[in-house]
Amino acid sequence: MIVWICTDMEGLAGIDQQAQCNDPDDSPKYQYGREQLTAEVNAAVAGCFDAGATEVRVLDGHGRNQNKGFLPDRLDPRVTRVWIAQRNPLRWEGLDESVHAAAMIGQHAMAGTLHAFLDHTQSAKVICRYKINGEEHGEMSQFALYAGGYGVPLVYVSGDEALCEEARRLFPHAVSTPTKRGIGWEACELYPPDEVRANIRRDIASALRQVDRTKAWGLAPPIEISVEWAWSGGADRLARVPGVRRLDARTVAWDIADPRDVYCWPSESWRPLGGET
Ligand SMILES: [Zn+2]
């Protein structure tokens, strides 16, 4: 049983300041954040092996980390680390039909979620709303859609209460573990990190013992992606790419045929359905 885990930092237990996720390399706060990330991954990986995993592939999905967020000397040596296999279109290494189940650790709620800690979709304060086929979604859904392209279901997530609520609403079959309660953009009530990590180990193991491959998220093409930017200039830029529709001053939409292209943004090097050269 191969498990593929995407990590982020905003939803981790022990994280209650943005600086812990985004400060420069030499910042003690950021180093503390890396410790939380590594400890939480280790808890999840232990749970995977408890449930009979033979391989656990882990992507450091927090953009700022540039895949250097894990503390190598503290990371469980059983982890297989993965990164980007190719760009344009973007493909992740090792996430394919061989994978039994997908999971997310330290994830945050979608942009515009009330009482969510550091809620955003890709770029906070830049992207206001992100939709798939007209329904609001966030980064959890993007990952579920991508994995679903290989028939792999998203079975487990950890993050704040708002993220867990988002999971129950959109992916009711998935198991979730709350790490904290969001109060405002950068305000939250942390739950005791050691207890949370014990819960993560237990809950991800339980999720892996009940994987149902029919729960993989599949959408028939064309799949419409729409993005509302915070300002019309964001939409201007994408609207110039062939195949992109302008819905209003701040909103653009485009179609994809392959669910794995959910991570592609219209540009000179990648064009959506109908805009191919
Ligand atoms: Zn992040």
mmCIF file with all atom_site columns, C-alpha atoms in Angstrom, residues 9-130:
data_model
loop_
_atom_site.group_PDB
_atom_site.id
_atom_site.type_symbol
_atom_site.label_atom_id
_atom_site.label_alt_id
_atom_site.label_comp_id
_atom_site.label_asym_id
_atom_site.label_entity_id
_atom_site.label_seq_id
_atom_site.pdbx_PDB_ins_code
_atom_site.Cartn_x
_atom_site.Cartn_y
_atom_site.Cartn_z
_atom_site.occupancy
_atom_site.B_iso_or_equiv
_atom_site.pdbx_formal_charge
_atom_site.auth_seq_id
_atom_site.auth_comp_id
_atom_site.auth_asym_id
_atom_site.auth_atom_id
_atom_site.pdbx_PDB_model_num
ATOM 1   C CA . MET A 1 9   ? 2.259   24.658 7.180   1.00 0.00 ? 9   MET A CA 1
ATOM 2   C CA . GLU A 1 10  ? -0.617  27.017 7.979   1.00 0.00 ? 10  GLU A CA 1
ATOM 3   C CA . GLY A 1 11  ? -2.780  24.197 9.348   1.00 0.00 ? 11  GLY A CA 1
ATOM 4   C CA . LEU A 1 12  ? -0.122  22.526 11.493  1.00 0.00 ? 12  LEU A CA 1
ATOM 5   C CA . ALA A 1 13  ? -0.489  21.959 15.215  1.00 0.00 ? 13  ALA A CA 1
ATOM 6   C CA . GLY A 1 14  ? 1.785   24.363 17.089  1.00 0.00 ? 14  GLY A CA 1
ATOM 7   C CA . ILE A 1 15  ? 1.609   27.073 14.397  1.00 0.00 ? 15  ILE A CA 1
ATOM 8   C CA . ASP A 1 16  ? -0.156  30.265 15.437  1.00 0.00 ? 16  ASP A CA 1
ATOM 9   C CA . GLN A 1 17  ? 1.784   32.989 13.612  1.00 0.00 ? 17  GLN A CA 1
ATOM 10  C CA . GLN A 1 18  ? 2.343   33.604 9.925   1.00 0.00 ? 18  GLN A CA 1
ATOM 11  C CA . ALA A 1 19  ? 6.041   34.263 10.618  1.00 0.00 ? 19  ALA A CA 1
ATOM 12  C CA . GLN A 1 20  ? 6.460   30.606 11.621  1.00 0.00 ? 20  GLN A CA 1
ATOM 13  C CA . CYS A 1 21  ? 5.514   29.648 8.056   1.00 0.00 ? 21  CYS A CA 1
ATOM 14  C CA . ASN A 1 22  ? 7.096   32.451 6.041   1.00 0.00 ? 22  ASN A CA 1
ATOM 15  C CA . ASP A 1 23  ? 10.022  34.135 7.838   1.00 0.00 ? 23  ASP A CA 1
ATOM 16  C CA . PRO A 1 24  ? 13.573  34.052 6.377   1.00 0.00 ? 24  PRO A CA 1
ATOM 17  C CA . ASP A 1 25  ? 15.681  30.918 6.809   1.00 0.00 ? 25  ASP A CA 1
ATOM 18  C CA . ASP A 1 26  ? 17.652  32.245 9.779   1.00 0.00 ? 26  ASP A CA 1
ATOM 19  C CA . SER A 1 27  ? 14.561  33.227 11.779  1.00 0.00 ? 27  SER A CA 1
ATOM 20  C CA . PRO A 1 28  ? 14.028  31.257 15.032  1.00 0.00 ? 28  PRO A CA 1
ATOM 21  C CA . LYS A 1 29  ? 10.263  31.441 14.406  1.00 0.00 ? 29  LYS A CA 1
ATOM 22  C CA . TYR A 1 30  ? 10.646  29.776 11.007  1.00 0.00 ? 30  TYR A CA 1
ATOM 23  C CA . GLN A 1 31  ? 12.944  27.124 12.450  1.00 0.00 ? 31  GLN A CA 1
ATOM 24  C CA . TYR A 1 32  ? 10.265  26.448 15.059  1.00 0.00 ? 32  TYR A CA 1
ATOM 25  C CA . GLY A 1 33  ? 7.750   26.110 12.209  1.00 0.00 ? 33  GLY A CA 1
ATOM 26  C CA . ARG A 1 34  ? 9.965   23.558 10.464  1.00 0.00 ? 34  ARG A CA 1
ATOM 27  C CA . GLU A 1 35  ? 10.103  21.563 13.713  1.00 0.00 ? 35  GLU A CA 1
ATOM 28  C CA . GLN A 1 36  ? 6.299   21.500 13.871  1.00 0.00 ? 36  GLN A CA 1
ATOM 29  C CA . LEU A 1 37  ? 6.106   20.434 10.227  1.00 0.00 ? 37  LEU A CA 1
ATOM 30  C CA . THR A 1 38  ? 8.602   17.612 10.678  1.00 0.00 ? 38  THR A CA 1
ATOM 31  C CA . ALA A 1 39  ? 6.973   16.353 13.888  1.00 0.00 ? 39  ALA A CA 1
ATOM 32  C CA . GLU A 1 40  ? 3.522   16.313 12.286  1.00 0.00 ? 40  GLU A CA 1
ATOM 33  C CA . VAL A 1 41  ? 4.750   14.482 9.179   1.00 0.00 ? 41  VAL A CA 1
ATOM 34  C CA . ASN A 1 42  ? 6.421   11.907 11.408  1.00 0.00 ? 42  ASN A CA 1
ATOM 35  C CA . ALA A 1 43  ? 3.151   11.334 13.291  1.00 0.00 ? 43  ALA A CA 1
ATOM 36  C CA . ALA A 1 44  ? 1.244   10.848 10.036  1.00 0.00 ? 44  ALA A CA 1
ATOM 37  C CA . VAL A 1 45  ? 3.896   8.561  8.579   1.00 0.00 ? 45  VAL A CA 1
ATOM 38  C CA . ALA A 1 46  ? 3.860   6.419  11.739  1.00 0.00 ? 46  ALA A CA 1
ATOM 39  C CA . GLY A 1 47  ? 0.088   6.083  11.337  1.00 0.00 ? 47  GLY A CA 1
ATOM 40  C CA . CYS A 1 48  ? 0.484   5.030  7.703   1.00 0.00 ? 48  CYS A CA 1
ATOM 41  C CA . PHE A 1 49  ? 2.909   2.259  8.620   1.00 0.00 ? 49  PHE A CA 1
ATOM 42  C CA . ASP A 1 50  ? 0.657   1.241  11.548  1.00 0.00 ? 50  ASP A CA 1
ATOM 43  C CA . ALA A 1 51  ? -2.062  0.654  8.945   1.00 0.00 ? 51  ALA A CA 1
ATOM 44  C CA . GLY A 1 52  ? 0.175   -1.476 6.722   1.00 0.00 ? 52  GLY A CA 1
ATOM 45  C CA . ALA A 1 53  ? 1.657   1.036  4.277   1.00 0.00 ? 53  ALA A CA 1
ATOM 46  C CA . THR A 1 54  ? 4.678   -0.250 2.376   1.00 0.00 ? 54  THR A CA 1
ATOM 47  C CA . GLU A 1 55  ? 5.759   3.183  1.120   1.00 0.00 ? 55  GLU A CA 1
ATOM 48  C CA . VAL A 1 56  ? 4.848   6.748  2.118   1.00 0.00 ? 56  VAL A CA 1
ATOM 49  C CA . ARG A 1 57  ? 5.668   9.454  -0.431  1.00 0.00 ? 57  ARG A CA 1
ATOM 50  C CA . VAL A 1 58  ? 5.715   12.982 0.992   1.00 0.00 ? 58  VAL A CA 1
ATOM 51  C CA . LEU A 1 59  ? 5.720   16.320 -0.838  1.00 0.00 ? 59  LEU A CA 1
ATOM 52  C CA . ASP A 1 60  ? 6.652   19.511 1.029   1.00 0.00 ? 60  ASP A CA 1
ATOM 53  C CA . GLY A 1 61  ? 3.821   21.503 -0.528  1.00 0.00 ? 61  GLY A CA 1
ATOM 54  C CA . HIS A 1 62  ? 4.357   24.847 1.264   1.00 0.00 ? 62  HIS A CA 1
ATOM 55  C CA . GLY A 1 63  ? 5.593   27.107 -1.540  1.00 0.00 ? 63  GLY A CA 1
ATOM 56  C CA . ARG A 1 64  ? 7.920   29.234 0.583   1.00 0.00 ? 64  ARG A CA 1
ATOM 57  C CA . ASN A 1 65  ? 9.862   26.118 1.657   1.00 0.00 ? 65  ASN A CA 1
ATOM 58  C CA . GLN A 1 66  ? 11.034  25.273 -1.868  1.00 0.00 ? 66  GLN A CA 1
ATOM 59  C CA . ASN A 1 67  ? 11.041  21.670 -0.682  1.00 0.00 ? 67  ASN A CA 1
ATOM 60  C CA . LYS A 1 68  ? 13.538  22.390 2.085   1.00 0.00 ? 68  LYS A CA 1
ATOM 61  C CA . GLY A 1 69  ? 11.089  22.629 4.981   1.00 0.00 ? 69  GLY A CA 1
ATOM 62  C CA . PHE A 1 70  ? 11.604  19.231 6.605   1.00 0.00 ? 70  PHE A CA 1
ATOM 63  C CA . LEU A 1 71  ? 14.407  18.926 9.145   1.00 0.00 ? 71  LEU A CA 1
ATOM 64  C CA . PRO A 1 72  ? 16.368  16.081 7.503   1.00 0.00 ? 72  PRO A CA 1
ATOM 65  C CA . ASP A 1 73  ? 17.954  14.793 10.698  1.00 0.00 ? 73  ASP A CA 1
ATOM 66  C CA . ARG A 1 74  ? 14.554  14.527 12.413  1.00 0.00 ? 74  ARG A CA 1
ATOM 67  C CA . LEU A 1 75  ? 12.409  13.255 9.541   1.00 0.00 ? 75  LEU A CA 1
ATOM 68  C CA . ASP A 1 76  ? 11.315  9.617  9.790   1.00 0.00 ? 76  ASP A CA 1
ATOM 69  C CA . PRO A 1 77  ? 13.872  7.793  7.576   1.00 0.00 ? 77  PRO A CA 1
ATOM 70  C CA . ARG A 1 78  ? 11.076  5.628  6.124   1.00 0.00 ? 78  ARG A CA 1
ATOM 71  C CA . VAL A 1 79  ? 9.718   8.672  4.222   1.00 0.00 ? 79  VAL A CA 1
ATOM 72  C CA . THR A 1 80  ? 10.163  8.738  0.446   1.00 0.00 ? 80  THR A CA 1
ATOM 73  C CA . ARG A 1 81  ? 10.447  12.415 -0.463  1.00 0.00 ? 81  ARG A CA 1
ATOM 74  C CA . VAL A 1 82  ? 8.956   13.575 -3.759  1.00 0.00 ? 82  VAL A CA 1
ATOM 75  C CA . TRP A 1 83  ? 8.829   16.848 -5.695  1.00 0.00 ? 83  TRP A CA 1
ATOM 76  C CA . ILE A 1 84  ? 7.780   18.165 -9.086  1.00 0.00 ? 84  ILE A CA 1
ATOM 77  C CA . ALA A 1 85  ? 8.240   15.672 -11.914 1.00 0.00 ? 85  ALA A CA 1
ATOM 78  C CA . GLN A 1 86  ? 7.636   18.242 -14.672 1.00 0.00 ? 86  GLN A CA 1
ATOM 79  C CA . ARG A 1 87  ? 6.216   21.713 -15.289 1.00 0.00 ? 87  ARG A CA 1
ATOM 80  C CA . ASN A 1 88  ? 3.797   22.917 -17.987 1.00 0.00 ? 88  ASN A CA 1
ATOM 81  C CA . PRO A 1 89  ? 1.769   20.900 -17.414 1.00 0.00 ? 89  PRO A CA 1
ATOM 82  C CA . LEU A 1 90  ? 2.731   20.449 -13.782 1.00 0.00 ? 90  LEU A CA 1
ATOM 83  C CA . ARG A 1 91  ? 2.983   16.864 -12.581 1.00 0.00 ? 91  ARG A CA 1
ATOM 84  C CA . TRP A 1 92  ? 3.968   15.596 -9.141  1.00 0.00 ? 92  TRP A CA 1
ATOM 85  C CA . GLU A 1 93  ? 6.520   12.864 -8.751  1.00 0.00 ? 93  GLU A CA 1
ATOM 86  C CA . GLY A 1 94  ? 5.207   9.459  -7.747  1.00 0.00 ? 94  GLY A CA 1
ATOM 87  C CA . LEU A 1 95  ? 1.493   10.320 -7.686  1.00 0.00 ? 95  LEU A CA 1
ATOM 88  C CA . ASP A 1 96  ? -0.005  7.859  -10.162 1.00 0.00 ? 96  ASP A CA 1
ATOM 89  C CA . GLU A 1 97  ? -2.156  4.721  -10.341 1.00 0.00 ? 97  GLU A CA 1
ATOM 90  C CA . SER A 1 98  ? 0.289   2.864  -8.086  1.00 0.00 ? 98  SER A CA 1
ATOM 91  C CA . VAL A 1 99  ? -0.847  5.004  -5.140  1.00 0.00 ? 99  VAL A CA 1
ATOM 92  C CA . HIS A 1 100 ? -3.544  3.579  -2.866  1.00 0.00 ? 100 HIS A CA 1
ATOM 93  C CA . ALA A 1 101 ? -4.640  6.771  -1.100  1.00 0.00 ? 101 ALA A CA 1
ATOM 94  C CA . ALA A 1 102 ? -3.798  10.492 -0.802  1.00 0.00 ? 102 ALA A CA 1
ATOM 95  C CA . ALA A 1 103 ? -3.671  12.634 2.348   1.00 0.00 ? 103 ALA A CA 1
ATOM 96  C CA . MET A 1 104 ? -2.916  16.220 3.393   1.00 0.00 ? 104 MET A CA 1
ATOM 97  C CA . ILE A 1 105 ? -1.138  17.409 6.540   1.00 0.00 ? 105 ILE A CA 1
ATOM 98  C CA . GLY A 1 106 ? -1.170  20.992 7.878   1.00 0.00 ? 106 GLY A CA 1
ATOM 99  C CA . GLN A 1 107 ? -3.676  22.155 5.269   1.00 0.00 ? 107 GLN A CA 1
ATOM 100 C CA . HIS A 1 108 ? -5.630  25.428 5.532   1.00 0.00 ? 108 HIS A CA 1
ATOM 101 C CA . ALA A 1 109 ? -9.183  26.378 4.576   1.00 0.00 ? 109 ALA A CA 1
ATOM 102 C CA . MET A 1 110 ? -10.097 27.947 1.226   1.00 0.00 ? 110 MET A CA 1
ATOM 103 C CA . ALA A 1 111 ? -9.894  31.720 0.636   1.00 0.00 ? 111 ALA A CA 1
ATOM 104 C CA . GLY A 1 112 ? -12.785 33.579 2.215   1.00 0.00 ? 112 GLY A CA 1
ATOM 105 C CA . THR A 1 113 ? -13.530 31.134 5.038   1.00 0.00 ? 113 THR A CA 1
ATOM 106 C CA . LEU A 1 114 ? -14.801 32.673 8.270   1.00 0.00 ? 114 LEU A CA 1
ATOM 107 C CA . HIS A 1 115 ? -12.968 31.725 11.500  1.00 0.00 ? 115 HIS A CA 1
ATOM 108 C CA . ALA A 1 116 ? -10.136 30.042 9.621   1.00 0.00 ? 116 ALA A CA 1
ATOM 109 C CA . PHE A 1 117 ? -6.443  30.555 10.411  1.00 0.00 ? 117 PHE A CA 1
ATOM 110 C CA . LEU A 1 118 ? -4.590  32.026 7.390   1.00 0.00 ? 118 LEU A CA 1
ATOM 111 C CA . ASP A 1 119 ? -7.303  30.915 4.941   1.00 0.00 ? 119 ASP A CA 1
ATOM 112 C CA . HIS A 1 120 ? -6.233  31.301 1.323   1.00 0.00 ? 120 HIS A CA 1
ATOM 113 C CA . THR A 1 121 ? -6.190  29.668 -2.077  1.00 0.00 ? 121 THR A CA 1
ATOM 114 C CA . GLN A 1 122 ? -2.684  29.875 -3.573  1.00 0.00 ? 122 GLN A CA 1
ATOM 115 C CA . SER A 1 123 ? -2.166  33.575 -2.917  1.00 0.00 ? 123 SER A CA 1
ATOM 116 C CA . ALA A 1 124 ? -3.694  35.362 0.072   1.00 0.00 ? 124 ALA A CA 1
ATOM 117 C CA . LYS A 1 125 ? -4.972  38.916 -0.574  1.00 0.00 ? 125 LYS A CA 1
ATOM 118 C CA . VAL A 1 126 ? -4.558  38.301 -4.333  1.00 0.00 ? 126 VAL A CA 1
ATOM 119 C CA . ILE A 1 127 ? -7.134  35.583 -5.060  1.00 0.00 ? 127 ILE A CA 1
ATOM 120 C CA . CYS A 1 128 ? -10.555 36.187 -3.479  1.00 0.00 ? 128 CYS A CA 1
ATOM 121 C CA . ARG A 1 129 ? -12.500 33.253 -4.837  1.00 0.00 ? 129 ARG A CA 1
ATOM 122 C CA . TYR A 1 130 ? -11.644 30.055 -6.672  1.00 0.00 ? 130 TYR A CA 1
#
